[in-house]
mmCIF file of C-alpha atoms and ligand atoms in Angstrom:
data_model
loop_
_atom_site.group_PDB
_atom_site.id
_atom_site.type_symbol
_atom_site.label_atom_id
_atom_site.label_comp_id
_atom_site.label_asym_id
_atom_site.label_seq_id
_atom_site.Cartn_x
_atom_site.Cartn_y
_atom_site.Cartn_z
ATOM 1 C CA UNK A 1087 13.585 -2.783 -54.330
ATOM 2 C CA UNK A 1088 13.544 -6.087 -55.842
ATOM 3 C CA UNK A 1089 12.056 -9.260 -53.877
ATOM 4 C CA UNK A 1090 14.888 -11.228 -52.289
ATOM 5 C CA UNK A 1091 12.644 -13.415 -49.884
ATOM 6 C CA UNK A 1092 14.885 -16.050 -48.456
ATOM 7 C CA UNK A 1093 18.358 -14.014 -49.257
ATOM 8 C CA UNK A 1094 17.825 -14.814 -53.253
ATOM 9 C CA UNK A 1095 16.198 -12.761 -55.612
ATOM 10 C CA UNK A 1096 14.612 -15.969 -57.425
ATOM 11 C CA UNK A 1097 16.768 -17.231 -60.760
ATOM 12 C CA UNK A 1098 19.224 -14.318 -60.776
ATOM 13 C CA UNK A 1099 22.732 -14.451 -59.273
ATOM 14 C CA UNK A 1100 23.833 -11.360 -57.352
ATOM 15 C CA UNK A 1101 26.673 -10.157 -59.749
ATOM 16 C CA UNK A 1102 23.997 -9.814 -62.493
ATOM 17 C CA UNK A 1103 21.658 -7.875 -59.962
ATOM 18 C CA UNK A 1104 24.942 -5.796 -59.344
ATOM 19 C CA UNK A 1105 25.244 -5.306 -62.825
ATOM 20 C CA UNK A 1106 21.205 -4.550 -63.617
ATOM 21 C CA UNK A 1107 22.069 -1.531 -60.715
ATOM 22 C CA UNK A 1108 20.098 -2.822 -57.682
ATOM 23 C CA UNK A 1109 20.821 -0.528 -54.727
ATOM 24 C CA UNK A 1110 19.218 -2.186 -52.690
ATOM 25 C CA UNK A 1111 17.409 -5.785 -51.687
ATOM 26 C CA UNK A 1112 14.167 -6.692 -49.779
ATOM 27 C CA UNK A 1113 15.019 -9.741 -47.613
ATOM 28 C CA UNK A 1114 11.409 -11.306 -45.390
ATOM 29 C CA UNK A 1115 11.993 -11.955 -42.076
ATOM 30 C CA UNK A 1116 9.564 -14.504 -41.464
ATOM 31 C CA UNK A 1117 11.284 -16.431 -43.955
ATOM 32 C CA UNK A 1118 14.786 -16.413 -42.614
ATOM 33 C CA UNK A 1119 13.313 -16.731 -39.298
ATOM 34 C CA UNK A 1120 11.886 -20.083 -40.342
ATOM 35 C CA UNK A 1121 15.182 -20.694 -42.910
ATOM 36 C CA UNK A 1122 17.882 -20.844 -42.588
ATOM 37 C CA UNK A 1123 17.130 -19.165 -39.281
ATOM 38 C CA UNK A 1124 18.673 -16.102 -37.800
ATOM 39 C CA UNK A 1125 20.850 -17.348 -35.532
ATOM 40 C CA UNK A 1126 22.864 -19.306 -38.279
ATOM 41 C CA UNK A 1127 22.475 -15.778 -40.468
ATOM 42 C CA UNK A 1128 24.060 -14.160 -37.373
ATOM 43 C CA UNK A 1129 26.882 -16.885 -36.828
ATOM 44 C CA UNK A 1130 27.635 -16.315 -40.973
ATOM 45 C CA UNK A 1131 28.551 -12.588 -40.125
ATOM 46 C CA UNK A 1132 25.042 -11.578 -41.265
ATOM 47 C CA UNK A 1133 22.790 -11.464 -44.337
ATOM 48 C CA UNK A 1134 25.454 -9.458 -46.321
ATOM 49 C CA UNK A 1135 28.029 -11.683 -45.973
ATOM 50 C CA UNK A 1136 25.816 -14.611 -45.782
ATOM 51 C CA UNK A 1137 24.126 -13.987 -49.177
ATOM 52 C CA UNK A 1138 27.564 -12.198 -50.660
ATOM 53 C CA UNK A 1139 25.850 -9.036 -51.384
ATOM 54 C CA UNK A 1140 27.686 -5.877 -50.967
ATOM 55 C CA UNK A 1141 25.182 -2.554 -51.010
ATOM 56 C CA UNK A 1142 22.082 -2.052 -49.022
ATOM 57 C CA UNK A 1143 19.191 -4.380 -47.832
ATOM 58 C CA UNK A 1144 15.992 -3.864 -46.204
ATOM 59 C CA UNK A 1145 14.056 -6.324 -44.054
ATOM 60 C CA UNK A 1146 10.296 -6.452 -43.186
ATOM 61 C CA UNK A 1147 9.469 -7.304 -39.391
ATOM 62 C CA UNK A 1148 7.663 -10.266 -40.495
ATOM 63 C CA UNK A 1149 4.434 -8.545 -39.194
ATOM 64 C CA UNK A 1150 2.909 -8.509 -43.289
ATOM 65 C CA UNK A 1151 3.654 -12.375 -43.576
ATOM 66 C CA UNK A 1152 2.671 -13.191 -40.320
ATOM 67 C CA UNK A 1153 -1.038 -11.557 -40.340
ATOM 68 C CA UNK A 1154 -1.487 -13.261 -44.212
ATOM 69 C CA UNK A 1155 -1.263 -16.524 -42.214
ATOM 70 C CA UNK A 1156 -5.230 -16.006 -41.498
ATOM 71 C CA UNK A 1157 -5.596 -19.492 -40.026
ATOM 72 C CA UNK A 1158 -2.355 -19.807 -38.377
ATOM 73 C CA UNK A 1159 -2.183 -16.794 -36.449
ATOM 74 C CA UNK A 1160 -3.352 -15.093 -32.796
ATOM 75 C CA UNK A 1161 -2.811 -11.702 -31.888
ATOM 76 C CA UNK A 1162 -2.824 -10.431 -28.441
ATOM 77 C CA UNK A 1163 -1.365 -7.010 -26.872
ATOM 78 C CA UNK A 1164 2.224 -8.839 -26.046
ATOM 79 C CA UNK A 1165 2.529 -10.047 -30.135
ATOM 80 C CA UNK A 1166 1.453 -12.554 -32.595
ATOM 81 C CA UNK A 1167 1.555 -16.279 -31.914
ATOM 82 C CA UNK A 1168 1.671 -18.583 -35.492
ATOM 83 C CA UNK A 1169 2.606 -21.807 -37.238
ATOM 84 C CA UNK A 1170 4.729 -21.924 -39.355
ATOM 85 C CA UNK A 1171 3.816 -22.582 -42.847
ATOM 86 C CA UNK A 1172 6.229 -25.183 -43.668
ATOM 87 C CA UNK A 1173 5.878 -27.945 -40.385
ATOM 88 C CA UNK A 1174 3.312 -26.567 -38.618
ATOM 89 C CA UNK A 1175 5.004 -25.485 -35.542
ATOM 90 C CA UNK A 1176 4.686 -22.866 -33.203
ATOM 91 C CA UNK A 1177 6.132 -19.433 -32.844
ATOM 92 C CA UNK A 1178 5.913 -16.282 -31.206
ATOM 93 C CA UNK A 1179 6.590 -12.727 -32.396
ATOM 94 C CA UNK A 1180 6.828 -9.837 -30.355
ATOM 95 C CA UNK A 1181 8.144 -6.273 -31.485
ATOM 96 C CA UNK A 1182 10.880 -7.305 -29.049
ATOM 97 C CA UNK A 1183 11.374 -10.446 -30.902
ATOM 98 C CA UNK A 1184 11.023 -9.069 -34.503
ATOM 99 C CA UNK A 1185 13.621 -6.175 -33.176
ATOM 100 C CA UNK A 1186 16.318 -9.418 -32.383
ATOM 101 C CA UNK A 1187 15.523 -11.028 -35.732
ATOM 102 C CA UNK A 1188 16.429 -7.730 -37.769
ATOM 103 C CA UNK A 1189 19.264 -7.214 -35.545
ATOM 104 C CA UNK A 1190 20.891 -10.388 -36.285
ATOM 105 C CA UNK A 1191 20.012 -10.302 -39.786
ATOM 106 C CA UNK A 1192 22.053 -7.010 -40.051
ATOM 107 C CA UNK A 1193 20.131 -5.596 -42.929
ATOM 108 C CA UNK A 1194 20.592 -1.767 -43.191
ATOM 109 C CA UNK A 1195 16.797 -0.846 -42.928
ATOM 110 C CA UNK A 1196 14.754 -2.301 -40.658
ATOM 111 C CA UNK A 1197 10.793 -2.140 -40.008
ATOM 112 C CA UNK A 1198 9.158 -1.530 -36.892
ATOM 113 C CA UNK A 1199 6.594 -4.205 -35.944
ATOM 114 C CA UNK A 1200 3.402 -3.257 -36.969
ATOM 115 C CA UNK A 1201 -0.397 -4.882 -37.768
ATOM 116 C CA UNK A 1202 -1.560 -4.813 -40.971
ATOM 117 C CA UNK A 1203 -5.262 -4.220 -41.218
ATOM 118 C CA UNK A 1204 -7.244 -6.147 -43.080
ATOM 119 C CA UNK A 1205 -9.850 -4.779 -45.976
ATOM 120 C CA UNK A 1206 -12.607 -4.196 -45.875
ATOM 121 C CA UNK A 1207 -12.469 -3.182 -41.817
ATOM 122 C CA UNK A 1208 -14.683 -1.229 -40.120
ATOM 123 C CA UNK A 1209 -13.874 2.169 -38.276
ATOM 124 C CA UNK A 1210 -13.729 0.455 -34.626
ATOM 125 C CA UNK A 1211 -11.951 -2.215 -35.936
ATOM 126 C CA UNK A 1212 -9.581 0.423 -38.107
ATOM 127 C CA UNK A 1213 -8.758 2.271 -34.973
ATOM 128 C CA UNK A 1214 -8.130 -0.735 -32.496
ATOM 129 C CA UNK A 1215 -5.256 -2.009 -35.136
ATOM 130 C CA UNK A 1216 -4.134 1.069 -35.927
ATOM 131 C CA UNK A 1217 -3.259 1.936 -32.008
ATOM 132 C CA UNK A 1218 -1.658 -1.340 -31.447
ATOM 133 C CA UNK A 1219 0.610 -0.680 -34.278
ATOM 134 C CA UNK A 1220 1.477 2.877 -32.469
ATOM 135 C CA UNK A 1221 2.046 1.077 -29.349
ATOM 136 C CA UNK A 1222 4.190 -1.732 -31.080
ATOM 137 C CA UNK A 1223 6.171 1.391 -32.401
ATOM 138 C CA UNK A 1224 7.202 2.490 -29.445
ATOM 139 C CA UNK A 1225 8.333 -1.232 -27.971
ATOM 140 C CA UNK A 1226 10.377 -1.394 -31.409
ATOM 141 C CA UNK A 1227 12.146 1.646 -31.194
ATOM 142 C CA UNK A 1228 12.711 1.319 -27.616
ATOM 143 C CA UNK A 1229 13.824 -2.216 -27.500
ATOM 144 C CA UNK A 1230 15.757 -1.402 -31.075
ATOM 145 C CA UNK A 1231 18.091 1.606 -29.104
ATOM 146 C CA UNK A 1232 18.409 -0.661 -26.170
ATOM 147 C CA UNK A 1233 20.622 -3.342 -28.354
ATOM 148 C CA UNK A 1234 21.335 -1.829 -31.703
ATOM 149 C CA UNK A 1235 25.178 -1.766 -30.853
ATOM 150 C CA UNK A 1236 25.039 -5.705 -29.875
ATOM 151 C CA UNK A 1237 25.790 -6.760 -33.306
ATOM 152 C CA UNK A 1238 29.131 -8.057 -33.085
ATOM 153 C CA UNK A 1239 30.145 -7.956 -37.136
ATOM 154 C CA UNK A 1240 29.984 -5.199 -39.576
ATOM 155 C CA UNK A 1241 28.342 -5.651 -43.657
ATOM 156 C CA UNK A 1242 29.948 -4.947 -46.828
ATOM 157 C CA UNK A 1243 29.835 -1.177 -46.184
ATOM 158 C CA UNK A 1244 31.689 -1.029 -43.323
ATOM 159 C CA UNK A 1245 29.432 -0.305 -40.924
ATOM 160 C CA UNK A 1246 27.025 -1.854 -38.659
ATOM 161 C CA UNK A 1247 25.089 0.701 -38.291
ATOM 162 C CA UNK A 1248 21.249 0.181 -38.762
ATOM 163 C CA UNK A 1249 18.179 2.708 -39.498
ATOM 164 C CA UNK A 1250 14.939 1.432 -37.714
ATOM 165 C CA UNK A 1251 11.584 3.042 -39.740
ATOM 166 C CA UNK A 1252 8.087 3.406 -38.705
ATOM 167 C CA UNK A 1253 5.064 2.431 -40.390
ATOM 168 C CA UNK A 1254 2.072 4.040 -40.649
ATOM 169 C CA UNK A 1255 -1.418 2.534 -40.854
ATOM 170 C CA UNK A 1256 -5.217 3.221 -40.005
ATOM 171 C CA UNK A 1257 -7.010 1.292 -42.873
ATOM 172 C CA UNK A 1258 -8.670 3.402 -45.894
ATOM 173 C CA UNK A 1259 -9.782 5.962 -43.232
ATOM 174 C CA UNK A 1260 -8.050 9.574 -44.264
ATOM 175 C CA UNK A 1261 -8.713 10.726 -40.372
ATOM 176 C CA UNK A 1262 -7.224 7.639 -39.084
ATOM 177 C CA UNK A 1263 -3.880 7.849 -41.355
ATOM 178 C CA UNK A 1264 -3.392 11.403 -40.485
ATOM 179 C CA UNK A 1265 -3.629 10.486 -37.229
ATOM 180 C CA UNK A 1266 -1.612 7.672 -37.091
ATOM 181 C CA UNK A 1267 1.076 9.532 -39.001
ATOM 182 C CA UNK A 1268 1.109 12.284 -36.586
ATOM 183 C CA UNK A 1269 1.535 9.780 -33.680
ATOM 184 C CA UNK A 1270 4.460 7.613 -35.204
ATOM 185 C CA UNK A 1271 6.451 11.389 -36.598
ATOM 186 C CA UNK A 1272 6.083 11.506 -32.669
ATOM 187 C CA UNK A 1273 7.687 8.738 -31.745
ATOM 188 C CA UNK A 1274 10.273 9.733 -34.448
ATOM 189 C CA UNK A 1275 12.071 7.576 -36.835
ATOM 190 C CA UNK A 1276 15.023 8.135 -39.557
ATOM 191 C CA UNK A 1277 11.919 6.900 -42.207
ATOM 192 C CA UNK A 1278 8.333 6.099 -42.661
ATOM 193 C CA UNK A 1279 6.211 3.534 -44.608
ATOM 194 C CA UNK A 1280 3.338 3.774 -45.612
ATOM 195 C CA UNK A 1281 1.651 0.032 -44.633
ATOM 196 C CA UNK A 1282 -1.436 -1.512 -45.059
ATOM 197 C CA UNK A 1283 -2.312 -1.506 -48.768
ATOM 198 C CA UNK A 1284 -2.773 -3.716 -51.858
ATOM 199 C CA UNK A 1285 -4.632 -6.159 -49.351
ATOM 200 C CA UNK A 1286 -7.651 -6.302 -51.599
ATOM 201 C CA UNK A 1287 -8.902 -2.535 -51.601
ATOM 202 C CA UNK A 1288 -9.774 -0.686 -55.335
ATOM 203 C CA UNK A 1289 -6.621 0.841 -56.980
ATOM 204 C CA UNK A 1290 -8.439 4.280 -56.797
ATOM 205 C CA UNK A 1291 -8.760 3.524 -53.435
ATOM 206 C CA UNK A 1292 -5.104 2.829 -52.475
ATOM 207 C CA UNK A 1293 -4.264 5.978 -54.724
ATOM 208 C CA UNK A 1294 -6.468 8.255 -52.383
ATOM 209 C CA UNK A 1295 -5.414 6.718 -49.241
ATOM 210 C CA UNK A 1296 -1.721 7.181 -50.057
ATOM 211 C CA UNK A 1297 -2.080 10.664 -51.479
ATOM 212 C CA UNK A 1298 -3.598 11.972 -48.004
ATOM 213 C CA UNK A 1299 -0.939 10.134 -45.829
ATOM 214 C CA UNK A 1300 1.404 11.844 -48.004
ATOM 215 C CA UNK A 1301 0.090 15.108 -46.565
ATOM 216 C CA UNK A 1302 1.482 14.284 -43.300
ATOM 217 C CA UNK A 1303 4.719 12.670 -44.216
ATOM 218 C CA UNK A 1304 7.842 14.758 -43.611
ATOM 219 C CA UNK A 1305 9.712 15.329 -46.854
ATOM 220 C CA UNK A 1306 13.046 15.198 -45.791
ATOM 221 C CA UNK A 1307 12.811 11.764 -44.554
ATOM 222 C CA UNK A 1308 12.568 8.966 -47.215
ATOM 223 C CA UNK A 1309 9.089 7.583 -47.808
ATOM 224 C CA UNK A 1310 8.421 3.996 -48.890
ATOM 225 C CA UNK A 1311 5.253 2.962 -49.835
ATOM 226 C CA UNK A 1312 5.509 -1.329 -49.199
ATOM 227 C CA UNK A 1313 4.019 -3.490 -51.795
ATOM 228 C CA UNK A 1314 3.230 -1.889 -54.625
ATOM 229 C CA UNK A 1315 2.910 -2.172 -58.106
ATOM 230 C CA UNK A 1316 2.468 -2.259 -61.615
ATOM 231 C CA UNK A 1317 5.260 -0.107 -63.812
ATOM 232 C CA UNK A 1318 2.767 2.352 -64.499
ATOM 233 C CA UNK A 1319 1.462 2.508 -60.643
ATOM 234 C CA UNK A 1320 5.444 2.821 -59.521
ATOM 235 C CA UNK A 1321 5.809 6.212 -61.757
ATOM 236 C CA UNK A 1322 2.410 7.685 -60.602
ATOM 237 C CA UNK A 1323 3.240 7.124 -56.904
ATOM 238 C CA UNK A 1324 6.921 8.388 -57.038
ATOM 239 C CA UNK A 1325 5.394 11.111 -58.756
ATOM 240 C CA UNK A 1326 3.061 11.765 -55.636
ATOM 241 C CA UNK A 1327 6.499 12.082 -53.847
ATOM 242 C CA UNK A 1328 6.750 8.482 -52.987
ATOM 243 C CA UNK A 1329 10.922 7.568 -52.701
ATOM 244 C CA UNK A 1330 10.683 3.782 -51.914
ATOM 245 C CA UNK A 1331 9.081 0.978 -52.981
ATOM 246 C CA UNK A 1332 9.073 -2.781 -53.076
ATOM 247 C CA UNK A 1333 6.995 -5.334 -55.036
ATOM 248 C CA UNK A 1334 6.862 -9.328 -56.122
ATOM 249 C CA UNK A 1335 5.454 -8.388 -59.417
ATOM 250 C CA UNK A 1336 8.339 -8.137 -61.913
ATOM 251 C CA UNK A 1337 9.982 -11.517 -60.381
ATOM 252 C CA UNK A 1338 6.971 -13.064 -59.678
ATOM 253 C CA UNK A 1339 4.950 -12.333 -63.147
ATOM 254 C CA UNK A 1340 8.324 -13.217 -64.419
ATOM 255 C CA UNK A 1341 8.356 -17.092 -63.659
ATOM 256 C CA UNK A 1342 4.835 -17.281 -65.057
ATOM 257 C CA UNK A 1343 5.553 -15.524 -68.551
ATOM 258 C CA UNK A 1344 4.264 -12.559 -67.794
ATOM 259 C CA UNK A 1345 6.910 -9.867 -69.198
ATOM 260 C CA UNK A 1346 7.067 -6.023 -69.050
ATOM 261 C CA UNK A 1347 8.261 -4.422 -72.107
ATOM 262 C CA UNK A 1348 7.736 -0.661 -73.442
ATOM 263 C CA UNK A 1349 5.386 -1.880 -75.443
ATOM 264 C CA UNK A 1350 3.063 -3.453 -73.142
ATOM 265 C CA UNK A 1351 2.678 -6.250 -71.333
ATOM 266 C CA UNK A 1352 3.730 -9.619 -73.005
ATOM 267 C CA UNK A 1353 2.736 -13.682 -72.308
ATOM 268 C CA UNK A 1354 5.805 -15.364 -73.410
ATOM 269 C CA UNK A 1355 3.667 -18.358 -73.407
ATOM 270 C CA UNK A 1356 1.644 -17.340 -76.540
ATOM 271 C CA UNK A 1357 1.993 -19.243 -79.780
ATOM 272 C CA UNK A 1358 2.501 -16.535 -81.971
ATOM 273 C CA UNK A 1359 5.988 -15.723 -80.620
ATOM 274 C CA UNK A 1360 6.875 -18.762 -81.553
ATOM 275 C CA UNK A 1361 8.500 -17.743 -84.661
ATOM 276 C CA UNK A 1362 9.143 -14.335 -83.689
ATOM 277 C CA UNK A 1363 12.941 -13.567 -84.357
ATOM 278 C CA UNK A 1364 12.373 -10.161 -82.824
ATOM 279 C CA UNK A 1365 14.062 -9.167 -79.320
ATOM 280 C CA UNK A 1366 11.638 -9.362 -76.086
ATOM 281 C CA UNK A 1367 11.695 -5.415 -76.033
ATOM 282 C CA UNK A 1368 13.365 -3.507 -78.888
ATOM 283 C CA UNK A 1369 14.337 -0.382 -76.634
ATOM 284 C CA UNK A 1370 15.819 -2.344 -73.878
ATOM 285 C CA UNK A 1371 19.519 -2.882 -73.403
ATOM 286 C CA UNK A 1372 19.253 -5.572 -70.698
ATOM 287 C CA UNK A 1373 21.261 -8.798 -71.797
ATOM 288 C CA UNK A 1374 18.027 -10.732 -72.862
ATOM 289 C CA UNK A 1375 16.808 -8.407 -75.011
ATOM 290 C CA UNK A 1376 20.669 -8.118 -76.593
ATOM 291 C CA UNK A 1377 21.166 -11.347 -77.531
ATOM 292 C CA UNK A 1378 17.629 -13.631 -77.574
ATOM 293 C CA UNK A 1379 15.037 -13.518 -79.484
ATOM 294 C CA UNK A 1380 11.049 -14.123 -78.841
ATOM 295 C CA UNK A 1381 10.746 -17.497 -79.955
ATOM 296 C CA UNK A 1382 13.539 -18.711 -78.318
ATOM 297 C CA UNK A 1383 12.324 -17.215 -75.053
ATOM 298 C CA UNK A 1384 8.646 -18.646 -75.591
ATOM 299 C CA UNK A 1385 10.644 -22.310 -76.492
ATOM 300 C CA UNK A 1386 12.326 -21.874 -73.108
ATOM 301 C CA UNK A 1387 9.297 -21.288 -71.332
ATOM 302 C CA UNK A 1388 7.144 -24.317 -73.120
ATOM 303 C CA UNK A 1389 9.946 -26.642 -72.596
ATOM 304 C CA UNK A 1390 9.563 -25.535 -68.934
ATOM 305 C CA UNK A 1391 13.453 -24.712 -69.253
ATOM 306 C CA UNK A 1392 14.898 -23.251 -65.496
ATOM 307 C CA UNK A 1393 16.630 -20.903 -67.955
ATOM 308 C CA UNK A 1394 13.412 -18.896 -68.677
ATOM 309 C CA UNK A 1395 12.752 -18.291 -65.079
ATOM 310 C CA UNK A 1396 16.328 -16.378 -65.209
ATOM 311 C CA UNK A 1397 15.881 -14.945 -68.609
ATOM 312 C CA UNK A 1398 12.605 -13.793 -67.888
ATOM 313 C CA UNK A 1399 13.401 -12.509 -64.419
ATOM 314 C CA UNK A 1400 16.316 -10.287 -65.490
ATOM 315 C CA UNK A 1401 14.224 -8.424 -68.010
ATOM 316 C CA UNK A 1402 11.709 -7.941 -65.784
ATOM 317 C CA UNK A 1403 13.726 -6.664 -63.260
ATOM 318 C CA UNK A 1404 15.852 -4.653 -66.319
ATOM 319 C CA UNK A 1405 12.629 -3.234 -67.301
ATOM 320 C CA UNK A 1406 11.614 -1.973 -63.427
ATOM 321 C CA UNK A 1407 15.212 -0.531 -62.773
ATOM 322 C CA UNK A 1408 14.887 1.552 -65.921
ATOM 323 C CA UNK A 1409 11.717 3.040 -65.434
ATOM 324 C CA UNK A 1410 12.783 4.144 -61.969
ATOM 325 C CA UNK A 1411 16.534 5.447 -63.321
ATOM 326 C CA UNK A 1412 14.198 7.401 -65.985
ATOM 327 C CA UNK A 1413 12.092 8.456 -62.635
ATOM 328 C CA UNK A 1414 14.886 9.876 -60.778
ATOM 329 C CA UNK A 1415 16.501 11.456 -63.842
ATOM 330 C CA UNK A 1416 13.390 13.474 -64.832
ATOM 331 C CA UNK A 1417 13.168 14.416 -61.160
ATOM 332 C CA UNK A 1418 16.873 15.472 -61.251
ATOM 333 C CA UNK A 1419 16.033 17.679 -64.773
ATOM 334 C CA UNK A 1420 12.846 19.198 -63.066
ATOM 335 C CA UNK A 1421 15.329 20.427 -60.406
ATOM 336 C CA UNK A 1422 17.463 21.961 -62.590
ATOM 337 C CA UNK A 1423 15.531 23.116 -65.395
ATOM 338 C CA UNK A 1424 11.758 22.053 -65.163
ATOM 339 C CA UNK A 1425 10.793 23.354 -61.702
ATOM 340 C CA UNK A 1426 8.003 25.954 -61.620
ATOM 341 C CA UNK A 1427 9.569 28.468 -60.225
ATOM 342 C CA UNK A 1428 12.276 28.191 -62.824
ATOM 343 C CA UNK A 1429 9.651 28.434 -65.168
ATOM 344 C CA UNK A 1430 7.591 30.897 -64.199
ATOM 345 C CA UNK A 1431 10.381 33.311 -63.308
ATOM 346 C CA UNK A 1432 9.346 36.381 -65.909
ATOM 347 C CA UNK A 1433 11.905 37.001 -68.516
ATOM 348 C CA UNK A 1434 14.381 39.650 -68.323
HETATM 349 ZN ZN1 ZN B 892 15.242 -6.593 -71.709
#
């Protein structure tokens, strides 16, 4: 799921994300909440409409943003009281209160309103966050069936319906994640995430932790890891059985030069591309790669051009798409022909 924090993917209009095959969006809550605000988003017939986008989007609670607001924040059992980043004032969120914003938004996934630990924590301090995130679970869901039929529009698809998920957390502790996966399949939602990580810890570490929560993750019900990662980390954890995930990193790595290719990484910024007629990427067929070459990219980017934000961006986000569409197809194959089963059946 590519990054669209305030209802724009940065740079990249949404017929070219249409055309680049985005499914879906990521939209932040916090971020809406503070602009344009959800009530106008509600009056505009919802973030669909508002933002002209016609398949699926998915918005955080705002819980992530909030607790990364380290001086601005205080939690108690009822919620989270902040300021906001960009004046200074004060707000409240609640899982009641996160629940409203999502429903007004009108995105098609929403998240339940959940703590993110911080890292390193210790076990006491694991636990205590981890059971007010199972406890905010349960005000979410509840408050969520209580007025999920009060939006008074319908999106693109027709349909107004929304899918609430759950998130599970319990720091780096294997026990604690097990547990706290257990307790939120309890509560029961259509979808869980797996929350809490790349906040600092060791990759090996975030590798481990999400392998064992895995474990106790039913498989029929999509999984999303939130937050993660590299191209190479985004095969190895769909491989793990991972089926959604969201990230900054090809947008954000984008505006700073920073570009993705089958080759390797590449810094746009460098001087020797400067008289590089060669494409970006040789074996991609995104519309950058088609038609620019290297040096005119790295001139873009030198001349601080707005047009290398976009260029960049779409490649990046080109290059993301196709490694998952080469994901889901090798998945598909294994099903037909690759399984083990298939392979180990003994020949006739
Ligand atoms: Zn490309």
């Amino acid at each position: 799921m590519p990054v669209g924090t305030l209802a724009s993917v940065k740079g990249v209009p949404q017929d070219i994300l249409e055309e680049l095959g985005v499914q879906i969006l990521l939209g932040n809550t916090y971020h809406l909440y503070l602009r344009p605000g959800v009530e106008q988003v509600r009056k505009l017939g919802g973030l669909h409409r508002f933002m002209a986008w016609p398949r699926a989007i998915l918005t955080d609670s705002g819980g992530f943003q909030v607790f990364s607001l380290t001086d601005l924040r205080k939690v108690t059992e009822e919620g989270v009281t902040f300021r906001s980043h960009l004046d200074g004032s004060t707000h409240f969120f609640s899982p009641e209160s996160a629940m409203d914003a999502q429903i007004g938004l009108g995105a098609d996934i929403i998240m339940a309103f959940d703590e993110c630990t911080e890292y390193p924590a210790d076990r006491e301090r694991m636990r205590a966050s981890m059971e007010l995130t199972l406890r905010w679970a349960e005000r979410s869901k509840k408050h969520f069936e209580e007025h999920k039929n009060e939006v008074p529009w319908r999106n693109y698809v027709g349909t107004a319906a929304q899918s609430l998920f759950g998130i599970v957390q319990g720091g780096m502790d294997r026990q604690l994640r097990k547990e706290s996966a257990e307790r939120t399949i309890e509560i029961g939602f259509p979808g869980y995430a797996i929350g809490g990580l790349s906040v600092g810890e060791p990759r090996p570490l975030t590798r481990e932790v999400v392998e064992s929560t895995l474990e106790h993750l039913p498989t029929d019900k999509p999984r999303y890891l939130m937050g993660v990662g590299t191209p190479e980390e985004i095969v190895e954890y769909a491989n793990l059985g991972i089926d959604m995930m969201d990230c900054v990193l090809p947008t954000r790595a984008a505006r700073h030069g920073l570009l993705f290719t089958s080759e390797g990484k590449i810094s746009i910024k460098q001087a020797r591309h400067a008289g590089d007629e060669a494409p970006l990427d040789p074996n991609c067929g995104c519309r950058v790669c088609q038609r620019y070459s290297r040096a005119y990219l790295r001139h873009l980017y030198a001349s601080n051009e707005v047009l290398a934000q976009v260029l960049n961006t779409v490649h990046n986000l080109s290059f993301y798409l196709d490694t998952m569409r080469a994901v889901r197809h090798s998945i598909s194959l294994g099903k037909e022909t690759g399984s083990p089963c298939v392979q180990s059946r003994p020949k006739p």
